[in-house]
Amino acid sequence: GQNIDQPTEMTATEGAIVQINCTYQTSGFNGLFWYQQHAGEAPTFLSYNVLDGLEEKGRFSSFLSRSKGYSYLLLKELQMKDSASYLCAVRDSGRGSTLGRLYFGRGTQLTVWP
Amino acid sequence: NAGVTQTPKFQVLKTGQSMTLQCAQDMNHEYMSWYRQDPGMGLRLIHYSVGAGITDQGEVPNGYNVSRSTTEDFPLRLLSAAPSQTSVYFCASRDRGAEAFFGQGTRLTVV
């Protein structure tokens, strides 16, 4: 099974930088995903890490350390529209090399203040 | 581009009724899943499928059935609705090694 932990809530001001942490314990690991979910909407994909290190995508970056079971999502130059829930998800090894199940943490509600 | 389509968007059921939540994807994805999302609980996996004719249970399968007769469709059946099944349900699909795409969700209330 999976045990995925992330903070429940975070707040930050417009223009700032925020880091959302995620720790996980897994029986088999095959990638870590970050999703953004605005209230009343479906989750949308932000980033994916399968190897250790940093992946950068515009204002968003995600980092992974497999040995520590740790990831973070870094959001730069925060904007009001970044107020949302951020979901950390781990894909397990599953049957076959990449067809694993995707398990989610409980999400971190980020509020960006003007 | 339709992507992942869920119907209905909203539904109210009486305790004991049965119904089917529909999910269809037009991206030829092998892998499809059903999740439920409750306040403070995140997304929990109900059932998933790695291809037509193949399904398996997730974290919270009790009270739900699925089938996958085609690549495109993955319906979720509630056999006898209970108030504990009041939730928002999301269907997702993905291809090998790729990110999941979600439908817009079905908000279900069981009274």
PDB file of N, CA and C in Angstrom, chain A residues 2 33 35 37 40-45 48 87 91 95-107, chain B residues 30-31 35 37 40-43 45 48 50 56-57 59 90 94 96-104 107:
ATOM      1  N   GLN A   2       0.217   2.382   0.145  1.00  0.00           N
ATOM      2  CA  GLN A   2       0.893   3.662   0.102  1.00  0.00           C
ATOM      3  C   GLN A   2       0.521   4.489   1.321  1.00  0.00           C
ATOM      4  N   PHE A  33       3.605  12.318  -8.973  1.00  0.00           N
ATOM      5  CA  PHE A  33       2.900  13.345  -9.744  1.00  0.00           C
ATOM      6  C   PHE A  33       2.411  14.443  -8.811  1.00  0.00           C
ATOM      7  N   TYR A  35      -0.659  17.412  -8.886  1.00  0.00           N
ATOM      8  CA  TYR A  35      -1.851  17.905  -9.563  1.00  0.00           C
ATOM      9  C   TYR A  35      -2.345  19.156  -8.852  1.00  0.00           C
ATOM     10  N   GLN A  37      -5.892  21.382  -8.154  1.00  0.00           N
ATOM     11  CA  GLN A  37      -7.341  21.260  -8.208  1.00  0.00           C
ATOM     12  C   GLN A  37      -7.989  22.519  -7.639  1.00  0.00           C
ATOM     13  N   GLY A  40     -14.314  22.791  -6.839  1.00  0.00           N
ATOM     14  CA  GLY A  40     -15.399  22.417  -7.729  1.00  0.00           C
ATOM     15  C   GLY A  40     -14.986  21.929  -9.097  1.00  0.00           C
ATOM     16  N   GLU A  41     -13.669  21.781  -9.293  1.00  0.00           N
ATOM     17  CA  GLU A  41     -13.178  21.354 -10.595  1.00  0.00           C
ATOM     18  C   GLU A  41     -12.399  20.046 -10.488  1.00  0.00           C
ATOM     19  N   ALA A  42     -12.049  19.501 -11.646  1.00  0.00           N
ATOM     20  CA  ALA A  42     -11.262  18.265 -11.681  1.00  0.00           C
ATOM     21  C   ALA A  42      -9.782  18.580 -11.473  1.00  0.00           C
ATOM     22  N   PRO A  43      -9.023  17.618 -10.961  1.00  0.00           N
ATOM     23  CA  PRO A  43      -7.564  17.816 -10.874  1.00  0.00           C
ATOM     24  C   PRO A  43      -6.951  17.943 -12.268  1.00  0.00           C
ATOM     25  N   THR A  44      -5.913  18.786 -12.371  1.00  0.00           N
ATOM     26  CA  THR A  44      -5.175  18.910 -13.624  1.00  0.00           C
ATOM     27  C   THR A  44      -3.693  18.677 -13.347  1.00  0.00           C
ATOM     28  N   PHE A  45      -3.032  18.044 -14.279  1.00  0.00           N
ATOM     29  CA  PHE A  45      -1.646  17.638 -14.136  1.00  0.00           C
ATOM     30  C   PHE A  45      -0.705  18.836 -14.110  1.00  0.00           C
ATOM     31  N   TYR A  48       5.703  15.735 -13.085  1.00  0.00           N
ATOM     32  CA  TYR A  48       5.973  14.303 -12.922  1.00  0.00           C
ATOM     33  C   TYR A  48       7.468  14.108 -12.677  1.00  0.00           C
ATOM     34  N   LEU A  87      -2.242  18.370  -5.038  1.00  0.00           N
ATOM     35  CA  LEU A  87      -2.299  16.949  -4.703  1.00  0.00           C
ATOM     36  C   LEU A  87      -1.014  16.247  -5.114  1.00  0.00           C
ATOM     37  N   ARG A  91       2.632   6.643  -8.001  1.00  0.00           N
ATOM     38  CA  ARG A  91       2.244   5.493  -8.808  1.00  0.00           C
ATOM     39  C   ARG A  91       3.045   4.291  -8.349  1.00  0.00           C
ATOM     40  N   ARG A  95       1.178  -4.154 -12.115  1.00  0.00           N
ATOM     41  CA  ARG A  95       1.432  -5.253 -13.043  1.00  0.00           C
ATOM     42  C   ARG A  95       2.038  -4.669 -14.302  1.00  0.00           C
ATOM     43  N   GLY A  96       3.114  -5.225 -14.739  1.00  0.00           N
ATOM     44  CA  GLY A  96       3.774  -4.628 -15.892  1.00  0.00           C
ATOM     45  C   GLY A  96       4.612  -3.448 -15.452  1.00  0.00           C
ATOM     46  N   SER A  97       5.385  -2.889 -16.348  1.00  0.00           N
ATOM     47  CA  SER A  97       6.370  -1.888 -15.948  1.00  0.00           C
ATOM     48  C   SER A  97       5.753  -0.535 -15.619  1.00  0.00           C
ATOM     49  N   THR A  98       4.693  -0.129 -16.246  1.00  0.00           N
ATOM     50  CA  THR A  98       4.198   1.222 -16.018  1.00  0.00           C
ATOM     51  C   THR A  98       2.695   1.302 -15.784  1.00  0.00           C
ATOM     52  N   LEU A  99       2.005   0.204 -15.764  1.00  0.00           N
ATOM     53  CA  LEU A  99       0.557   0.284 -15.582  1.00  0.00           C
ATOM     54  C   LEU A  99       0.197   0.166 -14.111  1.00  0.00           C
ATOM     55  N   GLY A 100       0.769   1.007 -13.271  1.00  0.00           N
ATOM     56  CA  GLY A 100       0.524   0.937 -11.841  1.00  0.00           C
ATOM     57  C   GLY A 100      -0.631   1.808 -11.399  1.00  0.00           C
ATOM     58  N   ARG A 101      -1.117   1.501 -10.247  1.00  0.00           N
ATOM     59  CA  ARG A 101      -2.182   2.291  -9.662  1.00  0.00           C
ATOM     60  C   ARG A 101      -1.632   3.611  -9.150  1.00  0.00           C
ATOM     61  N   LEU A 102      -2.469   4.648  -9.157  1.00  0.00           N
ATOM     62  CA  LEU A 102      -2.090   5.988  -8.725  1.00  0.00           C
ATOM     63  C   LEU A 102      -2.786   6.288  -7.412  1.00  0.00           C
ATOM     64  N   TYR A 103      -1.995   6.578  -6.357  1.00  0.00           N
ATOM     65  CA  TYR A 103      -2.537   6.886  -5.038  1.00  0.00           C
ATOM     66  C   TYR A 103      -2.259   8.340  -4.696  1.00  0.00           C
ATOM     67  N   PHE A 104      -3.246   8.998  -4.075  1.00  0.00           N
ATOM     68  CA  PHE A 104      -3.163  10.420  -3.794  1.00  0.00           C
ATOM     69  C   PHE A 104      -3.038  10.703  -2.306  1.00  0.00           C
ATOM     70  N   GLY A 105      -2.299  11.763  -1.988  1.00  0.00           N
ATOM     71  CA  GLY A 105      -2.344  12.339  -0.652  1.00  0.00           C
ATOM     72  C   GLY A 105      -3.632  13.123  -0.483  1.00  0.00           C
ATOM     73  N   ARG A 106      -3.811  13.698   0.706  1.00  0.00           N
ATOM     74  CA  ARG A 106      -5.060  14.385   1.009  1.00  0.00           C
ATOM     75  C   ARG A 106      -5.123  15.806   0.447  1.00  0.00           C
ATOM     76  N   GLY A 107      -4.014  16.272  -0.109  1.00  0.00           N
ATOM     77  CA  GLY A 107      -4.023  17.594  -0.724  1.00  0.00           C
ATOM     78  C   GLY A 107      -3.627  18.691   0.242  1.00  0.00           C
TER      79      GLY A 107
ATOM     80  N   GLU B  30      -5.180   2.949 -22.188  1.00  0.00           N
ATOM     81  CA  GLU B  30      -5.365   1.602 -21.655  1.00  0.00           C
ATOM     82  C   GLU B  30      -5.901   1.632 -20.228  1.00  0.00           C
ATOM     83  N   TYR B  31      -5.426   2.590 -19.458  1.00  0.00           N
ATOM     84  CA  TYR B  31      -5.632   2.547 -18.018  1.00  0.00           C
ATOM     85  C   TYR B  31      -6.736   3.527 -17.618  1.00  0.00           C
ATOM     86  N   TYR B  35     -12.265   7.245  -8.800  1.00  0.00           N
ATOM     87  CA  TYR B  35     -11.911   7.746  -7.486  1.00  0.00           C
ATOM     88  C   TYR B  35     -13.140   8.381  -6.850  1.00  0.00           C
ATOM     89  N   GLN B  37     -13.894  11.449  -3.866  1.00  0.00           N
ATOM     90  CA  GLN B  37     -13.224  12.521  -3.132  1.00  0.00           C
ATOM     91  C   GLN B  37     -14.169  13.051  -2.072  1.00  0.00           C
ATOM     92  N   GLY B  40     -11.374  16.370   3.272  1.00  0.00           N
ATOM     93  CA  GLY B  40     -10.322  15.932   4.185  1.00  0.00           C
ATOM     94  C   GLY B  40      -9.747  14.558   3.892  1.00  0.00           C
ATOM     95  N   MET B  41     -10.257  13.890   2.862  1.00  0.00           N
ATOM     96  CA  MET B  41      -9.795  12.514   2.594  1.00  0.00           C
ATOM     97  C   MET B  41      -9.005  12.391   1.303  1.00  0.00           C
ATOM     98  N   GLY B  42      -8.962  13.409   0.515  1.00  0.00           N
ATOM     99  CA  GLY B  42      -8.262  13.313  -0.763  1.00  0.00           C
ATOM    100  C   GLY B  42      -8.995  12.393  -1.725  1.00  0.00           C
ATOM    101  N   LEU B  43      -8.315  11.983  -2.761  1.00  0.00           N
ATOM    102  CA  LEU B  43      -8.874  11.083  -3.776  1.00  0.00           C
ATOM    103  C   LEU B  43      -8.542   9.649  -3.379  1.00  0.00           C
ATOM    104  N   LEU B  45      -8.923   5.575  -4.425  1.00  0.00           N
ATOM    105  CA  LEU B  45      -9.123   4.723  -5.580  1.00  0.00           C
ATOM    106  C   LEU B  45     -10.177   3.653  -5.292  1.00  0.00           C
ATOM    107  N   TYR B  48      -9.997   0.050 -10.732  1.00  0.00           N
ATOM    108  CA  TYR B  48      -9.226   0.479 -11.890  1.00  0.00           C
ATOM    109  C   TYR B  48      -9.170  -0.634 -12.927  1.00  0.00           C
ATOM    110  N   VAL B  50      -6.734  -2.014 -16.423  1.00  0.00           N
ATOM    111  CA  VAL B  50      -5.534  -1.835 -17.241  1.00  0.00           C
ATOM    112  C   VAL B  50      -5.794  -2.214 -18.702  1.00  0.00           C
ATOM    113  N   ASP B  56      -9.706  -4.426 -11.503  1.00  0.00           N
ATOM    114  CA  ASP B  56      -9.208  -4.831 -10.191  1.00  0.00           C
ATOM    115  C   ASP B  56      -9.660  -3.814  -9.155  1.00  0.00           C
ATOM    116  N   GLN B  57      -9.593  -4.220  -7.898  1.00  0.00           N
ATOM    117  CA  GLN B  57     -10.063  -3.361  -6.822  1.00  0.00           C
ATOM    118  C   GLN B  57      -8.998  -2.369  -6.403  1.00  0.00           C
ATOM    119  N   GLU B  59      -8.620   0.963  -3.229  1.00  0.00           N
ATOM    120  CA  GLU B  59      -8.607   1.092  -1.764  1.00  0.00           C
ATOM    121  C   GLU B  59      -9.988   0.919  -1.136  1.00  0.00           C
ATOM    122  N   PHE B  90     -14.733  10.878  -9.462  1.00  0.00           N
ATOM    123  CA  PHE B  90     -13.938  11.246 -10.635  1.00  0.00           C
ATOM    124  C   PHE B  90     -13.477   9.986 -11.367  1.00  0.00           C
ATOM    125  N   ARG B  94      -5.391   7.202 -18.518  1.00  0.00           N
ATOM    126  CA  ARG B  94      -4.031   7.558 -18.905  1.00  0.00           C
ATOM    127  C   ARG B  94      -3.452   6.480 -19.805  1.00  0.00           C
ATOM    128  N   ARG B  96       0.294   4.465 -21.018  1.00  0.00           N
ATOM    129  CA  ARG B  96       1.456   3.907 -20.320  1.00  0.00           C
ATOM    130  C   ARG B  96       2.437   5.010 -19.946  1.00  0.00           C
ATOM    131  N   GLY B  97       2.830   5.032 -18.703  1.00  0.00           N
ATOM    132  CA  GLY B  97       3.886   5.930 -18.262  1.00  0.00           C
ATOM    133  C   GLY B  97       3.526   7.389 -18.236  1.00  0.00           C
ATOM    134  N   ALA B  98       2.273   7.724 -18.491  1.00  0.00           N
ATOM    135  CA  ALA B  98       1.908   9.130 -18.644  1.00  0.00           C
ATOM    136  C   ALA B  98       1.014   9.595 -17.500  1.00  0.00           C
ATOM    137  N   GLU B  99       0.733  10.895 -17.496  1.00  0.00           N
ATOM    138  CA  GLU B  99      -0.126  11.457 -16.466  1.00  0.00           C
ATOM    139  C   GLU B  99      -1.576  11.081 -16.713  1.00  0.00           C
ATOM    140  N   ALA B 100      -2.384  11.156 -15.655  1.00  0.00           N
ATOM    141  CA  ALA B 100      -3.800  10.850 -15.752  1.00  0.00           C
ATOM    142  C   ALA B 100      -4.589  12.101 -16.116  1.00  0.00           C
ATOM    143  N   PHE B 101      -5.636  11.903 -16.914  1.00  0.00           N
ATOM    144  CA  PHE B 101      -6.589  12.955 -17.262  1.00  0.00           C
ATOM    145  C   PHE B 101      -7.901  12.636 -16.562  1.00  0.00           C
ATOM    146  N   PHE B 102      -8.492  13.654 -15.961  1.00  0.00           N
ATOM    147  CA  PHE B 102      -9.700  13.456 -15.177  1.00  0.00           C
ATOM    148  C   PHE B 102     -10.929  13.993 -15.888  1.00  0.00           C
ATOM    149  N   GLY B 103     -12.056  13.307 -15.670  1.00  0.00           N
ATOM    150  CA  GLY B 103     -13.344  13.855 -16.055  1.00  0.00           C
ATOM    151  C   GLY B 103     -13.744  14.962 -15.093  1.00  0.00           C
ATOM    152  N   GLN B 104     -14.865  15.614 -15.380  1.00  0.00           N
ATOM    153  CA  GLN B 104     -15.283  16.778 -14.605  1.00  0.00           C
ATOM    154  C   GLN B 104     -15.979  16.417 -13.294  1.00  0.00           C
ATOM    155  N   ARG B 107     -21.225  14.682  -8.840  1.00  0.00           N
ATOM    156  CA  ARG B 107     -21.528  14.972  -7.432  1.00  0.00           C
ATOM    157  C   ARG B 107     -22.770  14.165  -7.055  1.00  0.00           C
TER     158      ARG B 107
END
